């Protein structure tokens, strides 16, 4: 019997399992909060969310298993499919805001079941499986699937001019001064605070008071409309930070930080430019609306579709914040962050080139994560998840994953530019890789090939 092998304790499956647990906690918290609401169509809002989750996860996992059985190219990734299903559930807008209208994406059951099912199927087949087989996923599958299912609602949601015209929907504009009771031109609302509290507070309270306490409760504790994953800001922050702490080496938390900092700066600048009566309203709304806070922690950090370098991640977060705030302000589409995410995902290949470490012949020993022994039959290789950790532990500051890709394509010029010949075979890259890719073997073979050249 062969001996067990030592690797870092983190595997791709573990990372997916932790993500899944975090998302389950958030979904359960929201379902519990929303269980006090019955929508006009007679469905309990918490139960609607629970059924949405079962539909989305069940379809995603079922399709993953089916494709694994009937095709040769589709690997089995049950945990990854389950995570995808929960992201779909948690970014599908639910609720009963006062501007409820048939023109908007259906916000209630039973229609929501159909749209969540469509998002799950489209996302897993087109944006996860087909994109994965082609070698790389370019856009966040849940965000892209949401965009596809929103196409029938393009007039009221996606086209700025139509959205702006539809002030009858009760969607106020952020492109002017706002305050708790500052009247909103052409909208008829007594103030942006009236909109925020009226739209996000418990719809069981017929006329919630427009007070700072109610605003804080809605923004921090319990929003009853919007993306379910972000219903409780406090829950997202606590669960998100706990998840980041456990998987800190493997999660791109720098995107979350740069997004939140840049979004806060944008909100303050707009507040100043428009002369808001009180800057905190715009700041709280920009940072803690469900689509922003959930996206910042659990969608913008998707490793497969975001930049691999630290600097690339910081620029990605800033770009995402700027686009999100601009769309919220000038399109009146407050859940537009997922479109900003798709746009920024498309910049990832360019951002990957920014901030790469400069290879060196000097040796610098990195701090490695804890080791764990794995029986050889338990060491299963997966597709690269683009966490970038192999690039951070190389004692010669090489980019092992980029060298492997260039080697697979027999691209000598790139191999030479990436200084593959500096590799001394320490094996740190293979040790830390959660996908268990034999990076050391590829880099050493690339080095030998360069020497022969
Ligand atoms: S094996 Fe080579 S590429 Fe991998 S970490 Fe060590 S020196 Fe870097
Ligand atoms: S090859 Fe590198 S970037 Fe890809 S999963 Fe492994 S450690 Fe992460």
Tab-separated table of N, CA, C and O and ligand atoms in Angstrom, residues 390 393-398 400 403 422-430 439-440 443-444, ligand 1:
chain	number	residue	atom	x	y	z
A	390	UNK	N	-1.036	29.429	-5.106
A	390	UNK	CA	0.256	28.886	-5.570
A	390	UNK	C	1.237	30.016	-5.901
A	390	UNK	O	2.447	29.858	-5.752
A	393	UNK	N	3.032	31.403	-2.575
A	393	UNK	CA	3.918	30.595	-1.733
A	393	UNK	C	5.199	30.202	-2.449
A	393	UNK	O	6.059	29.543	-1.866
A	394	UNK	N	5.324	30.589	-3.721
A	394	UNK	CA	6.546	30.206	-4.448
A	394	UNK	C	7.727	30.978	-3.883
A	394	UNK	O	7.680	32.213	-3.791
A	395	UNK	N	8.767	30.259	-3.511
A	395	UNK	CA	9.914	30.948	-2.895
A	395	UNK	C	10.686	31.776	-3.915
A	395	UNK	O	11.572	32.534	-3.538
A	396	UNK	N	10.365	31.660	-5.202
A	396	UNK	CA	11.022	32.501	-6.221
A	396	UNK	C	10.027	33.441	-6.892
A	396	UNK	O	10.299	33.954	-7.976
A	397	UNK	N	8.898	33.618	-6.261
A	397	UNK	CA	7.848	34.535	-6.742
A	397	UNK	C	7.411	34.213	-8.177
A	397	UNK	O	7.140	35.115	-8.982
A	398	UNK	N	7.405	32.934	-8.503
A	398	UNK	CA	6.929	32.522	-9.828
A	398	UNK	C	5.411	32.440	-9.815
A	398	UNK	O	4.776	32.524	-8.762
A	400	UNK	N	3.140	29.654	-10.709
A	400	UNK	CA	3.052	28.259	-11.153
A	400	UNK	C	1.849	27.942	-12.038
A	400	UNK	O	1.981	27.232	-13.022
A	403	UNK	N	2.487	29.260	-15.465
A	403	UNK	CA	3.534	28.459	-16.127
A	403	UNK	C	2.916	27.143	-16.614
A	403	UNK	O	3.157	26.699	-17.739
A	422	UNK	N	13.650	29.442	-13.084
A	422	UNK	CA	14.074	29.753	-11.712
A	422	UNK	C	13.587	28.700	-10.711
A	422	UNK	O	13.961	28.711	-9.541
A	423	UNK	N	12.686	27.824	-11.130
A	423	UNK	CA	12.082	26.860	-10.188
A	423	UNK	C	13.148	25.932	-9.609
A	423	UNK	O	13.972	25.391	-10.331
A	424	UNK	N	13.107	25.777	-8.284
A	424	UNK	CA	14.054	24.870	-7.633
A	424	UNK	C	13.349	23.617	-7.108
A	424	UNK	O	13.911	22.845	-6.332
A	425	UNK	N	12.080	23.444	-7.490
A	425	UNK	CA	11.372	22.198	-7.159
A	425	UNK	C	11.020	22.032	-5.691
A	425	UNK	O	10.909	20.908	-5.202
A	426	UNK	N	10.805	23.138	-4.986
A	426	UNK	CA	10.480	23.020	-3.549
A	426	UNK	C	9.134	22.323	-3.332
A	426	UNK	O	8.897	21.712	-2.298
A	427	UNK	N	8.200	22.466	-4.267
A	427	UNK	CA	6.903	21.781	-4.165
A	427	UNK	C	5.853	22.517	-3.358
A	427	UNK	O	4.754	22.004	-3.153
A	428	UNK	N	6.175	23.742	-2.912
A	428	UNK	CA	5.176	24.487	-2.127
A	428	UNK	C	3.886	24.696	-2.901
A	428	UNK	O	2.795	24.660	-2.336
A	429	UNK	N	4.031	24.938	-4.210
A	429	UNK	CA	2.839	25.233	-5.024
A	429	UNK	C	1.885	24.032	-5.035
A	429	UNK	O	0.672	24.198	-4.847
A	430	UNK	N	2.416	22.844	-5.256
A	430	UNK	CA	1.548	21.646	-5.273
A	430	UNK	C	0.973	21.394	-3.885
A	430	UNK	O	-0.169	20.952	-3.743
A	439	UNK	N	1.483	21.047	-9.861
A	439	UNK	CA	2.133	22.243	-10.406
A	439	UNK	C	3.641	22.062	-10.468
A	439	UNK	O	4.291	22.400	-11.448
A	440	UNK	N	4.196	21.508	-9.394
A	440	UNK	CA	5.654	21.320	-9.349
A	440	UNK	C	6.122	20.497	-10.565
A	440	UNK	O	7.076	20.875	-11.247
A	443	UNK	N	5.938	22.648	-13.713
A	443	UNK	CA	6.944	23.725	-13.768
A	443	UNK	C	8.335	23.118	-14.016
A	443	UNK	O	9.127	23.649	-14.808
A	444	UNK	N	8.622	21.992	-13.376
A	444	UNK	CA	9.943	21.375	-13.594
A	444	UNK	C	10.072	20.861	-15.032
A	444	UNK	O	11.141	20.969	-15.645
B	1	LIG	S1	8.103	23.994	-7.082
B	1	LIG	FE1	8.953	25.655	-8.305
B	1	LIG	S2	7.160	26.838	-8.964
B	1	LIG	FE2	6.499	25.531	-7.264
B	1	LIG	S3	6.730	26.828	-5.471
B	1	LIG	FE3	8.633	25.670	-5.670
B	1	LIG	S4	9.995	26.988	-6.849
B	1	LIG	FE4	7.926	27.791	-7.095
